[in-house]
mmCIF file of C-alpha atoms and ligand atoms in Angstrom:
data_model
loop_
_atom_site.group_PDB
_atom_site.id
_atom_site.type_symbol
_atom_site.label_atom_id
_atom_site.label_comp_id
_atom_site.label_asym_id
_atom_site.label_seq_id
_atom_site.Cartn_x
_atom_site.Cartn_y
_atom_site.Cartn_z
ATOM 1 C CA UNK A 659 -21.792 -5.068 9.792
ATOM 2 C CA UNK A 660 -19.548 -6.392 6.691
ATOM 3 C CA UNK A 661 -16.496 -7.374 8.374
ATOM 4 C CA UNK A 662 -12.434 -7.748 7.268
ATOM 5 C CA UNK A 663 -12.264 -11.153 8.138
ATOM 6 C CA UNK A 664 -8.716 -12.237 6.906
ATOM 7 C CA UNK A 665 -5.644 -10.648 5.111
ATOM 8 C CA UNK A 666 -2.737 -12.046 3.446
ATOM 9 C CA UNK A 667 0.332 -11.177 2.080
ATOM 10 C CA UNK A 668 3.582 -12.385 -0.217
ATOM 11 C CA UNK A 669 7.092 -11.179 -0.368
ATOM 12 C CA UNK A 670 9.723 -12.773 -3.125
ATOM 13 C CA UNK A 671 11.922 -14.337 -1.581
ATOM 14 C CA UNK A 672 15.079 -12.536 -2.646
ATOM 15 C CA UNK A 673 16.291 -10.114 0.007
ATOM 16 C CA UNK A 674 18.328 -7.175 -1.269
ATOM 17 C CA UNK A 675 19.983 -5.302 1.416
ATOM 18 C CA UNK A 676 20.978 -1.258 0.809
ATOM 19 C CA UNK A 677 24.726 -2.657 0.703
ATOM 20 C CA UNK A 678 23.814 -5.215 -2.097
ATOM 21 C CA UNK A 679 21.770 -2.637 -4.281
ATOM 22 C CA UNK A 680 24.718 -0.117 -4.123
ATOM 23 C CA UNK A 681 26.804 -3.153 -5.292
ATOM 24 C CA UNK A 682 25.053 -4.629 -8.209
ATOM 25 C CA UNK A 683 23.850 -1.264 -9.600
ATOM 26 C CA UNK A 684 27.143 0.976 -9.409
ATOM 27 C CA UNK A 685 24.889 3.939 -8.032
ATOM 28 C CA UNK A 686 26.983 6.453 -5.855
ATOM 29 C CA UNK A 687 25.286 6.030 -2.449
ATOM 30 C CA UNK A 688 26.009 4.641 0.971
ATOM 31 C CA UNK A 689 23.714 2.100 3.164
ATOM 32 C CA UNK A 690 24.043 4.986 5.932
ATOM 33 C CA UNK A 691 22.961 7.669 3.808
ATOM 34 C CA UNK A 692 19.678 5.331 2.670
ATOM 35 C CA UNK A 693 18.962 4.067 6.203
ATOM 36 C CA UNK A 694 19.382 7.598 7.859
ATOM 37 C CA UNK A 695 17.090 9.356 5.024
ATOM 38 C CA UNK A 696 14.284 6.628 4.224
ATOM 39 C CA UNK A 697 14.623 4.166 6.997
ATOM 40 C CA UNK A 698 15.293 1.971 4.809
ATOM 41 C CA UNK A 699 17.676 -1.579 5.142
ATOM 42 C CA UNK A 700 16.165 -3.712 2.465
ATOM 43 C CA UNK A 701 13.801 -4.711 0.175
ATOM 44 C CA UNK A 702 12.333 -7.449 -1.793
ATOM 45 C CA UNK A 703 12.591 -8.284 -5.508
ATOM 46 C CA UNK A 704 10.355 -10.799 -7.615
ATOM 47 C CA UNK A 705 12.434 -12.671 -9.831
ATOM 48 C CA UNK A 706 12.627 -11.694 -13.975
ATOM 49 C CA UNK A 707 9.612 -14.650 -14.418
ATOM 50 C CA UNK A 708 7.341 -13.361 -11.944
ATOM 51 C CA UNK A 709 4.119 -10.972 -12.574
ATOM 52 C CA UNK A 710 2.613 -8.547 -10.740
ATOM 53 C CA UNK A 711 -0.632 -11.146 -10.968
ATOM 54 C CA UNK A 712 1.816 -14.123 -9.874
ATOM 55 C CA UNK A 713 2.365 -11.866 -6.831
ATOM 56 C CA UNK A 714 -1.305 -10.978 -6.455
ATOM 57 C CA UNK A 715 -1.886 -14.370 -6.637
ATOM 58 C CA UNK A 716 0.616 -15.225 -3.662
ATOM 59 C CA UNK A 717 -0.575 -12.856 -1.426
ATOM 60 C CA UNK A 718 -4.896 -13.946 -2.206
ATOM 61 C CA UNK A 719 -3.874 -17.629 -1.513
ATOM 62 C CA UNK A 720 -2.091 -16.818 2.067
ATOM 63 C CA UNK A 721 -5.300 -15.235 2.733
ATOM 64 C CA UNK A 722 -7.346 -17.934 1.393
ATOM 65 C CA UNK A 723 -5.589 -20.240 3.854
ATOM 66 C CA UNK A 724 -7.168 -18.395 7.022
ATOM 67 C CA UNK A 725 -10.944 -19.334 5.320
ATOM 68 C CA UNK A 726 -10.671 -22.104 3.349
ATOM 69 C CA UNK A 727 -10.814 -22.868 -0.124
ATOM 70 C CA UNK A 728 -15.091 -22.845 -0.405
ATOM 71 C CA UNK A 729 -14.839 -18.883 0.034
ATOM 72 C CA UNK A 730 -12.991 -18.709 -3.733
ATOM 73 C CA UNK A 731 -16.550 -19.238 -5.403
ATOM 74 C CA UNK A 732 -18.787 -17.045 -3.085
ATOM 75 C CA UNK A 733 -15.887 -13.930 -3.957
ATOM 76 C CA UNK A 734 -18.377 -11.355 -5.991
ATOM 77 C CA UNK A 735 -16.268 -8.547 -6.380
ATOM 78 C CA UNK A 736 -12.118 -8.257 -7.018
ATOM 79 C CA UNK A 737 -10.219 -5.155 -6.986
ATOM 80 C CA UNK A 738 -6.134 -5.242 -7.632
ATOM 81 C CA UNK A 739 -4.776 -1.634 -6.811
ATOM 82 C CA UNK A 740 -1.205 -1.764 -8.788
ATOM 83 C CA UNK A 741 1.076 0.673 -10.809
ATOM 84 C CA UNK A 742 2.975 -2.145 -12.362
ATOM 85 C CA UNK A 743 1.483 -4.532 -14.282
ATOM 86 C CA UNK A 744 3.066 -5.156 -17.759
ATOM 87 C CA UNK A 745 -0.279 -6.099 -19.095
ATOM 88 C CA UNK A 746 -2.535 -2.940 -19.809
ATOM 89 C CA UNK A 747 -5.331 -6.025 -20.727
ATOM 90 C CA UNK A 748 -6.466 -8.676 -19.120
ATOM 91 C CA UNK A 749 -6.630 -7.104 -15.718
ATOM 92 C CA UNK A 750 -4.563 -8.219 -12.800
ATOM 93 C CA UNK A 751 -7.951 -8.527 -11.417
ATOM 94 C CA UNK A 752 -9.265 -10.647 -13.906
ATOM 95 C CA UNK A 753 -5.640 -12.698 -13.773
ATOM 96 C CA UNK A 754 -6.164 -13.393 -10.097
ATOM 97 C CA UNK A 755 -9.817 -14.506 -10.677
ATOM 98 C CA UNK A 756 -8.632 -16.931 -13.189
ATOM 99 C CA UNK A 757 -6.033 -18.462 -10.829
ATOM 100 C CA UNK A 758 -7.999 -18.871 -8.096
ATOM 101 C CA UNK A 759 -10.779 -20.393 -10.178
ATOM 102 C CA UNK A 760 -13.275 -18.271 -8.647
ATOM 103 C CA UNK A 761 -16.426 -18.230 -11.473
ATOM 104 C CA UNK A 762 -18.291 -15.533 -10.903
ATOM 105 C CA UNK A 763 -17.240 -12.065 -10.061
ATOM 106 C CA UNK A 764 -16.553 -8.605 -11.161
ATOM 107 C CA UNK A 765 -12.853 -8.017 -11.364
ATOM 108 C CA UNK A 766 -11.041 -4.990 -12.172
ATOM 109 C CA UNK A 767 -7.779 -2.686 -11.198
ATOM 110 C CA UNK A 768 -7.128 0.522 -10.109
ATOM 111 C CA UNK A 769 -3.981 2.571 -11.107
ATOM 112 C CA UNK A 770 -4.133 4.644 -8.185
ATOM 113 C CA UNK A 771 0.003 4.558 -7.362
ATOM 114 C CA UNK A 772 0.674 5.028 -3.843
ATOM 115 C CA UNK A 773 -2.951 5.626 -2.688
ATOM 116 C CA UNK A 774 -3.969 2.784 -4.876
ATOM 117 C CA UNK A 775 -4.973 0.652 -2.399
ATOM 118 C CA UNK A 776 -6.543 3.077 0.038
ATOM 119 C CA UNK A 777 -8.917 4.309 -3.005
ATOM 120 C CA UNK A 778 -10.022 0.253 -3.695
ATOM 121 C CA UNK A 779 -10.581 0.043 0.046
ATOM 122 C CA UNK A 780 -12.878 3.288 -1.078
ATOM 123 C CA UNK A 781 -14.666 1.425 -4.211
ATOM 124 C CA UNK A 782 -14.924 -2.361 -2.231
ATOM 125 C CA UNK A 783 -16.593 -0.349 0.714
ATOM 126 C CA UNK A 784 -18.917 1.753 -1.762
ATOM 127 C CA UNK A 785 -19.709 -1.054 -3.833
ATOM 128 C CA UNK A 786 -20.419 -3.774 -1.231
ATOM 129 C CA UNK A 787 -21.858 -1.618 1.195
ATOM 130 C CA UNK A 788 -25.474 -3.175 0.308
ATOM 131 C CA UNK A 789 -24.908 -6.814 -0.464
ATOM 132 C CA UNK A 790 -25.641 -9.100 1.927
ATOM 133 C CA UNK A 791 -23.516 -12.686 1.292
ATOM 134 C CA UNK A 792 -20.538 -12.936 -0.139
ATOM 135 C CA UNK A 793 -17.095 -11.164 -0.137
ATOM 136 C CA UNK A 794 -14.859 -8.864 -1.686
ATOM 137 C CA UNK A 795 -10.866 -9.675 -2.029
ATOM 138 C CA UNK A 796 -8.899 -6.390 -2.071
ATOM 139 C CA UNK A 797 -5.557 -6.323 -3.204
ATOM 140 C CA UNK A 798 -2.639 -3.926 -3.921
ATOM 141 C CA UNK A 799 0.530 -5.631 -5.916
ATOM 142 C CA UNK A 800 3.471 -3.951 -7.523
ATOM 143 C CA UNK A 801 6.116 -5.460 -9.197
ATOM 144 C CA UNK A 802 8.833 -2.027 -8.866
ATOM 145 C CA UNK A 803 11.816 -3.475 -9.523
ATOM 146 C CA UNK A 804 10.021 -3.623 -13.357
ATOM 147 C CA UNK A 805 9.541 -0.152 -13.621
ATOM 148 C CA UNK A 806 12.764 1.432 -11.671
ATOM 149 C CA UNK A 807 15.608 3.176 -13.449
ATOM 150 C CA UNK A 808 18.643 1.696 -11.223
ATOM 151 C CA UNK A 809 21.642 4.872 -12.596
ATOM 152 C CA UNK A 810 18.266 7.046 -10.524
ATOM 153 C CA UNK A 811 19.877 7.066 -7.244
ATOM 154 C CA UNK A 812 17.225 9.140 -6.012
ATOM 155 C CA UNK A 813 14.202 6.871 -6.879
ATOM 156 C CA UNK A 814 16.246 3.429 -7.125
ATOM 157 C CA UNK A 815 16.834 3.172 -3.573
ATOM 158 C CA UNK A 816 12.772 3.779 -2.199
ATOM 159 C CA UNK A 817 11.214 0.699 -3.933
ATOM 160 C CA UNK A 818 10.296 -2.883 -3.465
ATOM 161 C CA UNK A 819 8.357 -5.462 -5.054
ATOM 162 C CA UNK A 820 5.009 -7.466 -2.711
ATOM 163 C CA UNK A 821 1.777 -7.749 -2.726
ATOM 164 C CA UNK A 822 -0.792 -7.751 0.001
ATOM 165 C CA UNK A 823 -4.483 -9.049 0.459
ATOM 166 C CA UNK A 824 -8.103 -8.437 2.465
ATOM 167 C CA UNK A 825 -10.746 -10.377 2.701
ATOM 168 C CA UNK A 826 -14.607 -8.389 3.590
ATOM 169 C CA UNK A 827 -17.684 -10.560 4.318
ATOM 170 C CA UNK A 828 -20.406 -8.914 3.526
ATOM 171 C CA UNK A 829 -23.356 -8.433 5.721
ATOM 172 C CA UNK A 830 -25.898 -5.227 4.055
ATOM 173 C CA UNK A 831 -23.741 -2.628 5.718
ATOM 174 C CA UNK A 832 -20.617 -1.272 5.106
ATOM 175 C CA UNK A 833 -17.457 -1.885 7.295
ATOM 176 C CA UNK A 834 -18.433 -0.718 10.994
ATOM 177 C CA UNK A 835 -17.819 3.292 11.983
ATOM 178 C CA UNK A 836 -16.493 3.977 8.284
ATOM 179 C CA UNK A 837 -15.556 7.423 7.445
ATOM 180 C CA UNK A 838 -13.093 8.418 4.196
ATOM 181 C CA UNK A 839 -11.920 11.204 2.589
ATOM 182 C CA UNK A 840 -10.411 10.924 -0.729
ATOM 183 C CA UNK A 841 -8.368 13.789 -2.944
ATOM 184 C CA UNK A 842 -6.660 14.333 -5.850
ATOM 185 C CA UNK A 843 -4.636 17.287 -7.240
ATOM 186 C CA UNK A 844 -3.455 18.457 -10.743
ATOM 187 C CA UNK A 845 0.319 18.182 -10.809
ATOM 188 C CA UNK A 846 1.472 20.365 -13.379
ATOM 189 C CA UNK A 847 5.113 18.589 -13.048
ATOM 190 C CA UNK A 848 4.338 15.263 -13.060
ATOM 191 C CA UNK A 849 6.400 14.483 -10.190
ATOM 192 C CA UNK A 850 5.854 10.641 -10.369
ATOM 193 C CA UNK A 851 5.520 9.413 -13.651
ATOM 194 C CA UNK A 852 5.679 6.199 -15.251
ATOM 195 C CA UNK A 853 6.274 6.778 -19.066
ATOM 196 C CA UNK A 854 5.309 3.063 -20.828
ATOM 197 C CA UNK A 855 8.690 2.880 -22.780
ATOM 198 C CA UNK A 856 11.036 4.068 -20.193
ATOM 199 C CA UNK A 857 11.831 3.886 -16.731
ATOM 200 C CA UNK A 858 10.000 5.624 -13.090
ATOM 201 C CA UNK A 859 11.345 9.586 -12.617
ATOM 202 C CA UNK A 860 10.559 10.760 -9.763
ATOM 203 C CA UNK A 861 11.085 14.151 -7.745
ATOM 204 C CA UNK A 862 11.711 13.134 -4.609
ATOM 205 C CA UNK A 863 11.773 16.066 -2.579
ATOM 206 C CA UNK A 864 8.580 17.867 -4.600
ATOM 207 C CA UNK A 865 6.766 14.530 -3.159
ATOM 208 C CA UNK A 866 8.229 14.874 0.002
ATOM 209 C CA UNK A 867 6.584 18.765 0.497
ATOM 210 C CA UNK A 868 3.408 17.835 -0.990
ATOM 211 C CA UNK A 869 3.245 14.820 1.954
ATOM 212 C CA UNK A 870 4.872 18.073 4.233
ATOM 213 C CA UNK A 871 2.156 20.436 2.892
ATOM 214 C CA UNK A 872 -1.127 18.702 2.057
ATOM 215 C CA UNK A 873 -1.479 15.315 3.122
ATOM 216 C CA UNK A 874 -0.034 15.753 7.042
ATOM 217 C CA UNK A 875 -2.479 19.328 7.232
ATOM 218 C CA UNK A 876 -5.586 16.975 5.687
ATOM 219 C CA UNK A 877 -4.796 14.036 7.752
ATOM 220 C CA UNK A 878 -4.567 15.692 10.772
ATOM 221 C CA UNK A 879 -8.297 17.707 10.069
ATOM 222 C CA UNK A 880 -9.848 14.235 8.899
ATOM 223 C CA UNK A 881 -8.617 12.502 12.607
ATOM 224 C CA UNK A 882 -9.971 15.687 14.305
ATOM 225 C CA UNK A 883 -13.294 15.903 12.932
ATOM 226 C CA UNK A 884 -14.220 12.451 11.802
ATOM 227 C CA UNK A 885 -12.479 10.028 13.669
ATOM 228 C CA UNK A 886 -10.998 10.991 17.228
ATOM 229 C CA UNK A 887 -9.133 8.749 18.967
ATOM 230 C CA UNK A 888 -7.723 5.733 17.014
ATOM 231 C CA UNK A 889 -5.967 2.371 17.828
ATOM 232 C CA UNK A 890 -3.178 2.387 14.858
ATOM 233 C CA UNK A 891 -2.197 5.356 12.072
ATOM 234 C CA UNK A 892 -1.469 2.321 9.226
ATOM 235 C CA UNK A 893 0.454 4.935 6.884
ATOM 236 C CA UNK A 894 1.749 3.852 3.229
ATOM 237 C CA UNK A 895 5.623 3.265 3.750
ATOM 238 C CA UNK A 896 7.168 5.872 1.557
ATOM 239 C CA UNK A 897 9.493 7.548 4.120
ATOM 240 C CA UNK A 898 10.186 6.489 7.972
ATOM 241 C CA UNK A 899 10.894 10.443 8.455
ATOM 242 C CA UNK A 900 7.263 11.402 7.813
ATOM 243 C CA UNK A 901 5.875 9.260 10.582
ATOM 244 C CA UNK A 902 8.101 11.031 13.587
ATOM 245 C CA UNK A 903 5.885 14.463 11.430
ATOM 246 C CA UNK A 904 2.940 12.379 11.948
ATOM 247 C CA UNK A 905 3.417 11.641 15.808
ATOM 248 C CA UNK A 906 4.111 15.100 16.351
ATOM 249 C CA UNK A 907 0.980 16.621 14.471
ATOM 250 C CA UNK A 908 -1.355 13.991 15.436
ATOM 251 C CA UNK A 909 -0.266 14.180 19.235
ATOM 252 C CA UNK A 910 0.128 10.315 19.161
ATOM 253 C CA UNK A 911 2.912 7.912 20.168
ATOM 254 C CA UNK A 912 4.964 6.633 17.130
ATOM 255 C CA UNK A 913 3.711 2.920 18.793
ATOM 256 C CA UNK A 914 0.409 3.956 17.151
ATOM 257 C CA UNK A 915 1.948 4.508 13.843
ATOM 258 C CA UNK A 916 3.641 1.221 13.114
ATOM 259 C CA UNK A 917 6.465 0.674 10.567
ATOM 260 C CA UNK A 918 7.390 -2.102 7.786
ATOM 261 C CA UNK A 919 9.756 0.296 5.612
ATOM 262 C CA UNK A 920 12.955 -1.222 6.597
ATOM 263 C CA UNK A 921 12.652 -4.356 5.800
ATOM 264 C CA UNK A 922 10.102 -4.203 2.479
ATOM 265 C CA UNK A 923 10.983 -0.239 1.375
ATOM 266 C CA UNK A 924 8.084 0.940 -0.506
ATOM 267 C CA UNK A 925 5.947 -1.423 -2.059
ATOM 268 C CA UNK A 926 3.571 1.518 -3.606
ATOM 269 C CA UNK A 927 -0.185 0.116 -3.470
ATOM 270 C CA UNK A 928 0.825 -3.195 -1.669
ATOM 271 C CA UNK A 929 2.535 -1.217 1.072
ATOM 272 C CA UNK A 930 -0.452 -0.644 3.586
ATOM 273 C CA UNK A 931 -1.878 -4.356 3.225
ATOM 274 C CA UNK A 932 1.196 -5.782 3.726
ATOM 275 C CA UNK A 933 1.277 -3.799 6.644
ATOM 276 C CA UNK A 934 -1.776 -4.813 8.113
ATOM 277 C CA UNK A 935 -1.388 -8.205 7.498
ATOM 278 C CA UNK A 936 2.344 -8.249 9.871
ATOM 279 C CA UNK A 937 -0.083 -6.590 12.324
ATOM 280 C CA UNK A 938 -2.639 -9.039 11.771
ATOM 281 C CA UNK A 939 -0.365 -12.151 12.079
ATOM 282 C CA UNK A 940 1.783 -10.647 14.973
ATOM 283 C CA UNK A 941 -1.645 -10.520 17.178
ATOM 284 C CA UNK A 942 -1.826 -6.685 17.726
ATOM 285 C CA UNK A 943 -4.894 -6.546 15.575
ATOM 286 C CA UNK A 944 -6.613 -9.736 16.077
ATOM 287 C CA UNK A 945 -9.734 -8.742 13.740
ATOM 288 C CA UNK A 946 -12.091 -8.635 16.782
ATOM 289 C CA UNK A 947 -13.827 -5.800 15.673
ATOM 290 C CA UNK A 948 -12.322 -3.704 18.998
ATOM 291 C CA UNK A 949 -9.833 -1.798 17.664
ATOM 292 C CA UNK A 950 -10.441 1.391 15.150
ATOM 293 C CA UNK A 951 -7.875 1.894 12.285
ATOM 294 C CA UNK A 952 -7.129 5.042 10.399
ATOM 295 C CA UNK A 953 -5.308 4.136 6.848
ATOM 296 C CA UNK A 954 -3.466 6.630 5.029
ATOM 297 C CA UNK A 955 -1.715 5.964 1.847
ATOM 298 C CA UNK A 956 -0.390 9.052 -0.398
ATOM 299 C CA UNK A 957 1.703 9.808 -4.013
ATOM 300 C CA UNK A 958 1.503 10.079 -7.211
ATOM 301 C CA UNK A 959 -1.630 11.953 -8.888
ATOM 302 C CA UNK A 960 -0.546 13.984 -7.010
ATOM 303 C CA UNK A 961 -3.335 12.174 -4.834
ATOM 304 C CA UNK A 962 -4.023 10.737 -1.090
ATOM 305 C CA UNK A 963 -6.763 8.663 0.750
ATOM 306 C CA UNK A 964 -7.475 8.692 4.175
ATOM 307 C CA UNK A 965 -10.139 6.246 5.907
ATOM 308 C CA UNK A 966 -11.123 4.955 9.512
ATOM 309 C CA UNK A 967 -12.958 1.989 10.588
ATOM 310 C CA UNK A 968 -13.253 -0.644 13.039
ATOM 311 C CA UNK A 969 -11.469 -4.303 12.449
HETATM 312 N N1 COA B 2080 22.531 8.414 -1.990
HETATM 313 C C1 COA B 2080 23.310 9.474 -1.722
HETATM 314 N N2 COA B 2080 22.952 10.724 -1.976
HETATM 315 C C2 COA B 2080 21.758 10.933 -2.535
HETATM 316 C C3 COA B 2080 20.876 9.872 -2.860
HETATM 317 C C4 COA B 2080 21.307 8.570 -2.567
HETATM 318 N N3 COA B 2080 20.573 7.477 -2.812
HETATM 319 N N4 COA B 2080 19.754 10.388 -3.407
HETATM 320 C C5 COA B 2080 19.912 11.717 -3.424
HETATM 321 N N5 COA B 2080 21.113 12.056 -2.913
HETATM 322 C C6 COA B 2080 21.713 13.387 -2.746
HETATM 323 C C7 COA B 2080 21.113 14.415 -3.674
HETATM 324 O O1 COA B 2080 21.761 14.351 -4.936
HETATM 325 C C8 COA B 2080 21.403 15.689 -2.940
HETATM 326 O O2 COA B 2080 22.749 16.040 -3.161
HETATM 327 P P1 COA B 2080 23.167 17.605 -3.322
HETATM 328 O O3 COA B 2080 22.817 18.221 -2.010
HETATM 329 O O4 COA B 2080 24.615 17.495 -3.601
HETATM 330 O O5 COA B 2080 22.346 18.113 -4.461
HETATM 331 C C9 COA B 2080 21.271 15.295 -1.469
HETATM 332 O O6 COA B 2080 21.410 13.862 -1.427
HETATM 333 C C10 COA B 2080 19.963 15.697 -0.858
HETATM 334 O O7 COA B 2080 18.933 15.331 -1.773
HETATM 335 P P2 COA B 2080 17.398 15.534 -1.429
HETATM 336 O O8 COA B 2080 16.592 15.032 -2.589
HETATM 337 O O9 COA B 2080 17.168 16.925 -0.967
HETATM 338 O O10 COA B 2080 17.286 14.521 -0.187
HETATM 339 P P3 COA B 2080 16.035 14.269 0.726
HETATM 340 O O11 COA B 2080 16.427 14.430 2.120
HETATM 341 O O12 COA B 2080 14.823 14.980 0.221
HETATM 342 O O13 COA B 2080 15.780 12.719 0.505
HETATM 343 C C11 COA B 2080 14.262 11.313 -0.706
HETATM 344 C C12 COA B 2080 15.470 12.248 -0.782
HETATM 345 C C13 COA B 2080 13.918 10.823 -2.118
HETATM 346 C C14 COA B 2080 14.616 10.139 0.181
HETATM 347 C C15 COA B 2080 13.062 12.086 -0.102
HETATM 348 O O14 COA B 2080 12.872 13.301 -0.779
HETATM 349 C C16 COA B 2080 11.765 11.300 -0.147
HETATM 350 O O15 COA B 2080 11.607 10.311 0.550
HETATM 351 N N6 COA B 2080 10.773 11.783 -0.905
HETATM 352 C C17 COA B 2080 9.480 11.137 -1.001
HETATM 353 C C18 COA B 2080 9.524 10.238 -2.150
HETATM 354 C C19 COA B 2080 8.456 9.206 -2.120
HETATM 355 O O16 COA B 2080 8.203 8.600 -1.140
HETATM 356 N N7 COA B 2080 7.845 8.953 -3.265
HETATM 357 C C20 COA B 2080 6.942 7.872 -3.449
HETATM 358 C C21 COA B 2080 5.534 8.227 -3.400
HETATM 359 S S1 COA B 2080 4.970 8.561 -1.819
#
């Protein structure tokens, strides 16, 4: 079976803790008020230089560390799931190919927001699923901190800037026991939107039903009739108060559903690989092929992705 055989990920290094934020941007808030509705105590911000490809970048080379540097030219297929980039052309993919130096391979993004990187997991599964050497580097990246309006206290707060990285060898099958189950839905309202010459708006509590309404609902029917019992729920970080929902309606432990959000916030597409990759590196999933994963990521579109499969 093709195989996730390394991830990687990068985080700027400059912290910025709830208190700080409320500081440097004047918005009328509270670290208690952010903590007790989000779960979140900080996040990360690139510095003014840095790209969403430099961060790309960052997060493909940790991974490359875990192989070794021969993999770069075998890579056939890139795929950079980001919201963010400044540059509608060249692609972040094509960006990270250059850096890394790899020669040959097809390279492209997806603007998928939230469920950006669950819907690349989609296209790198689809689209390897029949080659038989080589491997496919998934990646989401998001620089936020580009794209928020800081006087929004309401959509200021959620985001942070990372990017994280996976690695599939490919062996003439797809990844082992894979089942997915993608959707999208018109939203009249536009409830995340990213206009090119202004700032992120962002109705907070319109996303927070629809995650309520139609992803929990979906999620819930996908785990019951395609997947069954699971090792780890790895959910995009938007809100820590939707995974206690998820517990609940899942009938799982919340140590099933594990949690980044208070120290990274929501890193849109990046959020789920950076995710994995702290489980990766901690040892709970070792990449043994033993345990079964169910990823979930969810937002803008309005749109979510849901897949399960074993690492
Ligand atoms: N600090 C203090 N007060 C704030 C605030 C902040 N940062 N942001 C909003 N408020 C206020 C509101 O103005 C409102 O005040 P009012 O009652 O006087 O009108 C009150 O807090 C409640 O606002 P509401 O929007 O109903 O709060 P909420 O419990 O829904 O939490 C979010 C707001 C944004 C945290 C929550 O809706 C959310 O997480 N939504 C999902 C967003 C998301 O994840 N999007 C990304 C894609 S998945």
């Amino acid at each position: 079976m093709s195989k996730i055989i390394a991830t990687g990920s990068y985080l700027p290094d400059k912290v910025v803790t709830n208190q700080a934020l409320i500081e440097q941007t004047a918005i009328d808030s509270s670290d208690e008020w952010i903590t007790q509705r989000t779960g979140i105590e900080q996040r990360h911000f690139a510095t003014a230089e840095q790209t969403v490809s430099d961060l790309a970048v960052e997060a493909a080379q940790d991974l490359l560390k875990q192989v070794g540097p021969e993999v770069v030219q075998e890579i056939e297929l890139i795929i950079v799931a980001s919201m963010s980039s400044k540059l509608p052309t060249p692609s972040v993919a094509s960006q990270v190919q250059r850096e890394l130096g790899t020669k040959e391979a097809w390279a492209f993004d997806i603007s998928g927001a939230c469920s950006g990187f669950t819907m690349a997991v989609e296209m790198a599964e689809k689209l390897s699923r029949d080659k038989t050497s080589g491997y496919t580097l998934v990646i989401g990246a998001e620089k936020m901190s580009s794209i928020l309006n800081f006087e929004d206290r309401g959509t200021s707060i959620l985001f942070g800037d990372g990017a994280g990285a996976i690695l599939i060898q490919h062996d003439g099958e797809g990844l082992e026991d894979y089942q997915s189950q993608l959707v999208s839905i018109p939203d009249p309202d536009n409830s995340i939107c990213v206009n090119p010459d202004e700032k992120m708006t962002m109705e907070g509590r319109a996303v927070f039903n629809f995650v309520l309404r139609q992803v929990i609902p979906s999620l819930s029917n996908f785990i019951k009739t395609q997947v069954g019992t699971f090792d780890y729920l790895i959910s995009h970080q938007a809100n820590k108060r939707f995974f206690e929902v998820f517990a609940k309606k899942l009938n799982v432990s919340l140590d099933k559903i594990p949690a980044n959000i208070s120290q990274v916030a929501n890193t849109s597409a990046a959020s789920i690989p950076i995710l994995l990759d702290g489980l990766v590196k901690s040892g709970d999933i070792p990449l043994t092929g033993k345990q079964k994963v169910v990823l979930v990521g969810y937002g803008a579109g309005l749109a979510w992705g849901q897949m399960s499969f074993k690492l």
